[in-house]
mmCIF file of C-alpha atoms in Angstrom:
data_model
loop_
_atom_site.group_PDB
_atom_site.id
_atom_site.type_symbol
_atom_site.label_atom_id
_atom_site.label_comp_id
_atom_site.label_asym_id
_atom_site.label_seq_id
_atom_site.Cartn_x
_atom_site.Cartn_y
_atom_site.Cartn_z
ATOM 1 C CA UNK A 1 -95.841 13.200 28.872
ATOM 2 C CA UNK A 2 -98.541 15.382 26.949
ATOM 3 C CA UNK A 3 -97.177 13.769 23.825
ATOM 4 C CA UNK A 4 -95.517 16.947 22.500
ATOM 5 C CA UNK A 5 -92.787 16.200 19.688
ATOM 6 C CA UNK A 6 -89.730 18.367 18.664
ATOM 7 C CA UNK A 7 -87.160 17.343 15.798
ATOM 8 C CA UNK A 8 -83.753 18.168 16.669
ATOM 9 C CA UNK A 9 -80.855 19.006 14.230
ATOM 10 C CA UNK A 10 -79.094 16.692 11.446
ATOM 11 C CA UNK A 11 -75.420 16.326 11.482
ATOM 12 C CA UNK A 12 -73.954 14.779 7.927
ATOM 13 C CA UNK A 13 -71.056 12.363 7.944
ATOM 14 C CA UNK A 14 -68.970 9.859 5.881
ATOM 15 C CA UNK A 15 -68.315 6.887 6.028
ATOM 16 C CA UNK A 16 -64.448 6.233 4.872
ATOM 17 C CA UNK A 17 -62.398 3.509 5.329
ATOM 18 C CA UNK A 18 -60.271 3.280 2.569
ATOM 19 C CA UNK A 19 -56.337 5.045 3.032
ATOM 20 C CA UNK A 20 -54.438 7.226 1.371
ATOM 21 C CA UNK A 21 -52.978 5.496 -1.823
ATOM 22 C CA UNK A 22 -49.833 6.229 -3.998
ATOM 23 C CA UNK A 23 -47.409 7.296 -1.824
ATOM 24 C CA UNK A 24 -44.642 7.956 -3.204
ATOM 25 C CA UNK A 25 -40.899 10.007 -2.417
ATOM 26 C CA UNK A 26 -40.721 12.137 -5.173
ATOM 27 C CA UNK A 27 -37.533 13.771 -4.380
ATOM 28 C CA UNK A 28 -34.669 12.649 -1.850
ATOM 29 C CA UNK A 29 -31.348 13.331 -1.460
ATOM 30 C CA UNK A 30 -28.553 11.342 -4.007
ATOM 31 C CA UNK A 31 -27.053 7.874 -2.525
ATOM 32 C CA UNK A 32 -24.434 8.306 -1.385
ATOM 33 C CA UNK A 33 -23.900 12.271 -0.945
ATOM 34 C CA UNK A 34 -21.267 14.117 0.798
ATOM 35 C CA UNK A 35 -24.016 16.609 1.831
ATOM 36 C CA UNK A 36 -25.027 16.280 5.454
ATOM 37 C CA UNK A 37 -28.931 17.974 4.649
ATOM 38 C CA UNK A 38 -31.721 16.331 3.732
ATOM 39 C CA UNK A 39 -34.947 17.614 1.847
ATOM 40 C CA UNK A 40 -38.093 14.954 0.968
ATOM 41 C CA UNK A 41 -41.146 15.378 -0.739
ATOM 42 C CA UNK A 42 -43.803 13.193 -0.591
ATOM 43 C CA UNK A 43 -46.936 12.434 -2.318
ATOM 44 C CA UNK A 44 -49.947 10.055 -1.424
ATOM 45 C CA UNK A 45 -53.873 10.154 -3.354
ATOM 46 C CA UNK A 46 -56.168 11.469 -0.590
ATOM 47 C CA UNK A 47 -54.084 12.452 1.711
ATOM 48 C CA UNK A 48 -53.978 15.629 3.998
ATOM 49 C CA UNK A 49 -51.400 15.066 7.160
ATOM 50 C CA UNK A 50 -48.368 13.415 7.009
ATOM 51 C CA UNK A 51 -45.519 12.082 9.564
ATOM 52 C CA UNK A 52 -41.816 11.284 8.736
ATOM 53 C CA UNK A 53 -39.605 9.143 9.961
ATOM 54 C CA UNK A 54 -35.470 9.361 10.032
ATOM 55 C CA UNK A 55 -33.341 6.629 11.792
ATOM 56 C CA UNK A 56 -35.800 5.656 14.950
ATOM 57 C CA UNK A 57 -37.331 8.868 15.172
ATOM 58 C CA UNK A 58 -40.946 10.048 13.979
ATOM 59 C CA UNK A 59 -42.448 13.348 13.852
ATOM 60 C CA UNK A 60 -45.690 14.901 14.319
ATOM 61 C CA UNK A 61 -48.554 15.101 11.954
ATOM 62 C CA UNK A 62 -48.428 17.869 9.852
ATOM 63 C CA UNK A 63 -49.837 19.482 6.624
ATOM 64 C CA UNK A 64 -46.863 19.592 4.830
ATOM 65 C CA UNK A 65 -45.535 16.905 2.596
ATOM 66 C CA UNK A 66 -42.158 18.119 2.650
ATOM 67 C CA UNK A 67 -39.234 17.286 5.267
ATOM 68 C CA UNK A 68 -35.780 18.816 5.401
ATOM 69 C CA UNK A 69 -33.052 17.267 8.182
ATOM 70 C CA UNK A 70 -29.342 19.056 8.631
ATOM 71 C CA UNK A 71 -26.473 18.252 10.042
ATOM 72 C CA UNK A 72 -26.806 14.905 9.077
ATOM 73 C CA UNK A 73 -23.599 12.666 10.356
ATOM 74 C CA UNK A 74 -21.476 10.832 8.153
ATOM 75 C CA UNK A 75 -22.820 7.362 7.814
ATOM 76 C CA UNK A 76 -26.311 5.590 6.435
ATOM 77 C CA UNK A 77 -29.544 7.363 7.309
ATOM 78 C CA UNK A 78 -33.383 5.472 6.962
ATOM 79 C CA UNK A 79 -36.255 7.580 5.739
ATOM 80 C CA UNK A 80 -39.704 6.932 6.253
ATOM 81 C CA UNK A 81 -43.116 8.352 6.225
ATOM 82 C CA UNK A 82 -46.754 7.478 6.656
ATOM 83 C CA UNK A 83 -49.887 9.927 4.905
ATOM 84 C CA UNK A 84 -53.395 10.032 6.667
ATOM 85 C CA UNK A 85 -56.607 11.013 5.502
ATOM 86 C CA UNK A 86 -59.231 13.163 6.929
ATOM 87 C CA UNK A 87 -61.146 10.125 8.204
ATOM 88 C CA UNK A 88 -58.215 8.886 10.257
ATOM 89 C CA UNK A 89 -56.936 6.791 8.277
ATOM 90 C CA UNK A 90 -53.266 6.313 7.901
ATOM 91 C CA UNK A 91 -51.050 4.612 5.430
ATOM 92 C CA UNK A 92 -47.617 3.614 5.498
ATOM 93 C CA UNK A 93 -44.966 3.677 2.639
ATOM 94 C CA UNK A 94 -44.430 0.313 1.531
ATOM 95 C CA UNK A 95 -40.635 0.475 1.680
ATOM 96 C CA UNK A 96 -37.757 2.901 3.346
ATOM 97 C CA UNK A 97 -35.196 5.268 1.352
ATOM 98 C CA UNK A 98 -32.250 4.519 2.578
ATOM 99 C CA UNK A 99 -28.722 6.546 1.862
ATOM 100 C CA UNK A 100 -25.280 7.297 3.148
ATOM 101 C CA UNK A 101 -23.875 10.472 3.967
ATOM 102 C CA UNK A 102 -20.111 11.028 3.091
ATOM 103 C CA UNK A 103 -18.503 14.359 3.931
ATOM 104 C CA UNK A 104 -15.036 13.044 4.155
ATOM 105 C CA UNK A 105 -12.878 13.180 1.054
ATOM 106 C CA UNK A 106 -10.422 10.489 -0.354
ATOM 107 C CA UNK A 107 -7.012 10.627 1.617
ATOM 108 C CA UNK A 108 -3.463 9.318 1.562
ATOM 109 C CA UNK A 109 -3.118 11.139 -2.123
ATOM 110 C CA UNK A 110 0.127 10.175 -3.668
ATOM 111 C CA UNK A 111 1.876 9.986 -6.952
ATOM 112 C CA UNK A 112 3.160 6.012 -7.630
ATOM 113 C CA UNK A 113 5.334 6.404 -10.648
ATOM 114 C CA UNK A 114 5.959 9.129 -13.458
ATOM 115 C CA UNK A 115 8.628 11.316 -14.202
ATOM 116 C CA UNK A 116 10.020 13.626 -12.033
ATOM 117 C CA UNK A 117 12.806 16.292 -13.090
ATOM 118 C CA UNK A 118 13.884 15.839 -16.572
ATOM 119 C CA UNK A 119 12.642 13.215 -18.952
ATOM 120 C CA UNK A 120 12.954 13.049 -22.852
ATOM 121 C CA UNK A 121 9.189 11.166 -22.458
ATOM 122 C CA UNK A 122 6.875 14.091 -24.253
ATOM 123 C CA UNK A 123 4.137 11.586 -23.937
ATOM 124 C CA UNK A 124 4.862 10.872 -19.495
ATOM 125 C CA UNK A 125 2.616 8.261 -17.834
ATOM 126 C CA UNK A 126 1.523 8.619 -14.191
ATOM 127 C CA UNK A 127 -0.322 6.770 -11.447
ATOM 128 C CA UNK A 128 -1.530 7.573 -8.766
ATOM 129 C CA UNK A 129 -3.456 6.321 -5.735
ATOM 130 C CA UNK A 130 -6.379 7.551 -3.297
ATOM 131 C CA UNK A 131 -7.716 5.832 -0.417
ATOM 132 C CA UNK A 132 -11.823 5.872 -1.169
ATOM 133 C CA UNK A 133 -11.244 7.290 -4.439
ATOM 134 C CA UNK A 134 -13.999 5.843 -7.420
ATOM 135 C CA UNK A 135 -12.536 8.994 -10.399
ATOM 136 C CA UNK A 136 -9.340 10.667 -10.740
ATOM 137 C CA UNK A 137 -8.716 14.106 -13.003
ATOM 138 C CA UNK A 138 -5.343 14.918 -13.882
ATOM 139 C CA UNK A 139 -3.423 18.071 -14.706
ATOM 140 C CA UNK A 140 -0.092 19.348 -16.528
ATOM 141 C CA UNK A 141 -0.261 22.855 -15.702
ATOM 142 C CA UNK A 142 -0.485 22.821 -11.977
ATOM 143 C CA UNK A 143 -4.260 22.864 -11.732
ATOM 144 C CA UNK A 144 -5.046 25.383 -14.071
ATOM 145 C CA UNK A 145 -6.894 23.460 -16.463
ATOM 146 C CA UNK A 146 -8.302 19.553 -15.663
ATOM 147 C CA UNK A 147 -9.013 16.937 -17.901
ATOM 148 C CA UNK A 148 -12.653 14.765 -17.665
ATOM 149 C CA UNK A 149 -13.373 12.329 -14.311
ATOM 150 C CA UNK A 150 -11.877 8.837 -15.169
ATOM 151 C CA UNK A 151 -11.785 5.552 -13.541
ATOM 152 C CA UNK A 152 -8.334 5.025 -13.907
ATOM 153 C CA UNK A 153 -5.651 6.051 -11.551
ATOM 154 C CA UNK A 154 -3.141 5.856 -14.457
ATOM 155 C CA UNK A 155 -2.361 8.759 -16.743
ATOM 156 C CA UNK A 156 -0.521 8.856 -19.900
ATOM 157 C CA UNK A 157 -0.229 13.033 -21.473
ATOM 158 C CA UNK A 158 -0.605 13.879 -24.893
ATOM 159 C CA UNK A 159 2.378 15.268 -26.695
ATOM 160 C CA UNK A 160 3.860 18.100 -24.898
ATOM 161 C CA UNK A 161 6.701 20.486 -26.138
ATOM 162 C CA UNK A 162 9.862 21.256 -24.683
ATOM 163 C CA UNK A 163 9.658 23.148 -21.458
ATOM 164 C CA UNK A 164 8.821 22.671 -17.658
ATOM 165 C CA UNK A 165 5.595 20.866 -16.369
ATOM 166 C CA UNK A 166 3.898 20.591 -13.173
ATOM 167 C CA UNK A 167 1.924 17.558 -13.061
ATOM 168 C CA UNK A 168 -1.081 17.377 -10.214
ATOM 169 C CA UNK A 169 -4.081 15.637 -9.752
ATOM 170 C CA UNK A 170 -7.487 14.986 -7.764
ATOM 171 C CA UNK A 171 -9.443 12.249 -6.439
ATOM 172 C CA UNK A 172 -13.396 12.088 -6.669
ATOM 173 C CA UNK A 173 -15.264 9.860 -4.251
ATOM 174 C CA UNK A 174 -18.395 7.965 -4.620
ATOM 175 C CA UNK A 175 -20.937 10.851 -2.524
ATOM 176 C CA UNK A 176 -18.874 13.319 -5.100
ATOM 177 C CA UNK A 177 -16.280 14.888 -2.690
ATOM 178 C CA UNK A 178 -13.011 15.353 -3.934
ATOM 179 C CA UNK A 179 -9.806 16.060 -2.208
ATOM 180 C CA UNK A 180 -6.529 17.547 -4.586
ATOM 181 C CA UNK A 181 -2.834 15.612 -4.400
ATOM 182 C CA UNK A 182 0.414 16.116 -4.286
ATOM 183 C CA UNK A 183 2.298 17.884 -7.357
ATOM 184 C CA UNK A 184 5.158 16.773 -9.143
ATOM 185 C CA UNK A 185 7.793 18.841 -11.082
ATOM 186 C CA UNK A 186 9.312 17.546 -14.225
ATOM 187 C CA UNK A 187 10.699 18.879 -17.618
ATOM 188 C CA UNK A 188 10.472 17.075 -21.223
ATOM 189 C CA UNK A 189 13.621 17.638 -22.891
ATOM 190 C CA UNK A 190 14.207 15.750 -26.114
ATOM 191 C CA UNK A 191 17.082 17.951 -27.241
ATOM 192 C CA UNK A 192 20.501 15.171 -27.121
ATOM 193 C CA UNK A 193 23.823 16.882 -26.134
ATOM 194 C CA UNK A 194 25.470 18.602 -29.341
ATOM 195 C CA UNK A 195 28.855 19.725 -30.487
ATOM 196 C CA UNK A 196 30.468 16.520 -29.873
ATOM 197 C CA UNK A 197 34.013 16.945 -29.607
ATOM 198 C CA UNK A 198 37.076 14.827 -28.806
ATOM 199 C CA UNK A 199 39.778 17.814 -27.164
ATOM 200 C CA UNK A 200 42.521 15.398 -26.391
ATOM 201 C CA UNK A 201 43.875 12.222 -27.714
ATOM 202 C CA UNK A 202 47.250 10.704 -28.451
ATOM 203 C CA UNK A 203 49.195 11.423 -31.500
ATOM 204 C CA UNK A 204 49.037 9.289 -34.776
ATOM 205 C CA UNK A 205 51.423 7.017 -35.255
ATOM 206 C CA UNK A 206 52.845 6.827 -31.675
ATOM 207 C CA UNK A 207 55.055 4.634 -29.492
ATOM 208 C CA UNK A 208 52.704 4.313 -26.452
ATOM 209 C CA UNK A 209 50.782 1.757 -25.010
ATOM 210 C CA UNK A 210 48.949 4.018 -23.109
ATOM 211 C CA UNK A 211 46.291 6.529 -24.463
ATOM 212 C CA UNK A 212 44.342 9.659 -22.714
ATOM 213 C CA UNK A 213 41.186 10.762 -24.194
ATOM 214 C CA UNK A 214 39.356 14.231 -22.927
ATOM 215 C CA UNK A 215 35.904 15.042 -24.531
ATOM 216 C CA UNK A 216 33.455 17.809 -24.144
ATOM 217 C CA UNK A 217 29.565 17.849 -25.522
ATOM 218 C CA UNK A 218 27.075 20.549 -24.603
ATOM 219 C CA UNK A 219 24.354 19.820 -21.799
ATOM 220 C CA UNK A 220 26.443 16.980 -21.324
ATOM 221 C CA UNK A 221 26.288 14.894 -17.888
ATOM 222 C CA UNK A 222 27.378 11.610 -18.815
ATOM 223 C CA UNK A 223 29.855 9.901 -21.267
ATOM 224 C CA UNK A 224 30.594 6.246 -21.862
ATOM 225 C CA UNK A 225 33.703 5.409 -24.067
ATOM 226 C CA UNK A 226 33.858 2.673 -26.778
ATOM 227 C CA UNK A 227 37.664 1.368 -27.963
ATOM 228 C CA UNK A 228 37.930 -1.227 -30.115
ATOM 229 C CA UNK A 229 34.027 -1.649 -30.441
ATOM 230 C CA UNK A 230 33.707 -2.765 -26.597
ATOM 231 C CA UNK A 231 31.482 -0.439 -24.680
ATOM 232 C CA UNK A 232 32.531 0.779 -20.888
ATOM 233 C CA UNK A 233 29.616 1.798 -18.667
ATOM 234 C CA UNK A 234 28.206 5.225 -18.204
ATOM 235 C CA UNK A 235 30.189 7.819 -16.028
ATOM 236 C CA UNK A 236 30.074 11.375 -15.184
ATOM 237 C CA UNK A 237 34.013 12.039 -16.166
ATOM 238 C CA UNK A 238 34.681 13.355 -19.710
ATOM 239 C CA UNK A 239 38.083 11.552 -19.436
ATOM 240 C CA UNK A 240 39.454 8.319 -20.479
ATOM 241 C CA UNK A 241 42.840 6.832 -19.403
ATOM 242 C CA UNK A 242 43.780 3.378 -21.613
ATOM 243 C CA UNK A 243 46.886 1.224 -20.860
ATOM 244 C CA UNK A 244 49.080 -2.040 -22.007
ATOM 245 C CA UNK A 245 47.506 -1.164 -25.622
ATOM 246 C CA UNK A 246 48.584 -3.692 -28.470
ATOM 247 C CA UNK A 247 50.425 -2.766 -31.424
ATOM 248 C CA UNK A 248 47.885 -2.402 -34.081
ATOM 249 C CA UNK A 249 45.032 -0.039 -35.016
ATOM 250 C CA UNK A 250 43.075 1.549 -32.303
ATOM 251 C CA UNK A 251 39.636 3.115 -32.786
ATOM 252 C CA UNK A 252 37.935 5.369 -30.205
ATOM 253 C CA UNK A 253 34.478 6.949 -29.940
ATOM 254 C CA UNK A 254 32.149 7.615 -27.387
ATOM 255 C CA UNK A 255 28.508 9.154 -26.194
ATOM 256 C CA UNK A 256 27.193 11.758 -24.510
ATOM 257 C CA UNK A 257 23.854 11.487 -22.146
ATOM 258 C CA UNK A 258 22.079 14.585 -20.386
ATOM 259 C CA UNK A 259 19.560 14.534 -17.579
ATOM 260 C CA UNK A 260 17.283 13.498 -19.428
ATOM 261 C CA UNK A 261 18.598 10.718 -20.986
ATOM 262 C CA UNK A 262 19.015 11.985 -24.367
ATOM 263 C CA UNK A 263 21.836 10.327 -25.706
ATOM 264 C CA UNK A 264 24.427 11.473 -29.048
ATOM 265 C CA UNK A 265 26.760 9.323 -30.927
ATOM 266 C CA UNK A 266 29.951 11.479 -31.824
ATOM 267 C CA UNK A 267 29.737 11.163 -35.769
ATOM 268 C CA UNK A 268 32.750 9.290 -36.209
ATOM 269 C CA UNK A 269 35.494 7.531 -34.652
ATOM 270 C CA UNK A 270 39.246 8.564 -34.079
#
């Protein structure tokens, strides 16, 4: 009332209405992945809080511009996030991330065709199949040693010796998880049967119109018996009755087979 004046303090402030700009996911899990944890890292110009969103579900605001989420389920996830300034105001990402989380492997494994058990095929073809399978790796040795991830489920070796083989193989999905199939025994053999040899036959001339033949090759397991040029089917007896011959010349041979399928001529005829 006496007209007495006092100034009081100043306070300084800013005005600031513009958001946080840029934001941006600069890392994020793969699409798909068959890991069920998460880790994100944000950016956004001006920012100093940020809140994160994951299927429905936001966080607080915090400092950090990094999020990690485990145990993840199986199935596709939504990411999100918003970045606010120190004048309140908030930003949202213009988009989502979206990706799918796929921890179980490709199943029902099996081998479809390929040898199995002897085969004179030192170049063997395989397929296979894999439910959810996207790459397949195959394998001679059992596992020991792979070849490279293909697309195709079918499988032809390179040249392999002589010997026993144990052919396996694995199945790669999409989010990168891989389940192993079945193996499958088999040997190349390309050695035929040798020592060709016929043991029993009827005398030269003779009076009978019936002939018996007996014939032995090694690693033998099947013969089929030519007379006359005409060709009788394969059969596991090394024995061959003939009857109600004609007079004339007769002329025998045969061929040996072993398991597998490696076949011999015997080198002449009788």
């Amino acid at each position: 009332a006496a007209g007495n004046i006092s100034t009081g303090p100043t306070r300084n402030f800013t005005i600031d209405t513009q958001p946080p700009t840029g934001l941006a996911i600069e890392a994020y899990p793969p699409n798909p992945t068959n890991g069920n944890t998460a880790t994100f890292a944000v950016t956004a110009a001006n920012a100093t809080q940020y809140r994160f969103y994951l299927d429905d579900t936001w966080s607080s605001w915090g400092t950090s511009n990094n999020k990690y989420y485990e145990k993840l389920s199986d199935g596709q996830h939504i990411f999100d996030f918003e970045a606010k300034d120190d004048a309140g105001n908030v930003s949202a990402y213009s988009t989502d991330h979206r990706w799918t989380v796929d921890t179980q492997p490709p199943a029902s494994l099996a081998i479809t065709s390929g040898p199995s058990g002897p085969t004179n095929d030192n170049t063997p073809t395989f397929t296979v199949s894999a439910t959810g399978a996207t790459q397949y790796r195959y394998s001679t040795n059992n596992g020991v040693t792979y070849g490279s991830w293909t697309t195709s489920a079918s499988y032809t070796s390179g040249t392999l010796s002589d010997g026993p083989y144990k052919f396996i193989f694995q199945a790669q999905d999409a989010a990168g998880t891989i389940s192993t199939g079945p193996a499958r025994d088999f040997t190349v053999d390309t050695q035929p049967p040798a020592s060709l040899t016929i043991e029993a036959y009827p005398p030269n001339p003779t009076n009978s119109i019936s002939a018996t033949f007996a014939v032995t090759a090694t690693n033998a397991t099947q013969y089929r018996f030519s007379l006359d040029g005409s060709w009788g089917s394969w059969g596991t007896s090394n024995n061959k009755y003939y009857e109600k011959l004609s007079n004339g010349q007769h002329t025998f041979t045969f061929e040996a087979k072993d398991d597998a399928g490696n076949i011999t001529t015997y080198s002449t005829n009788y």
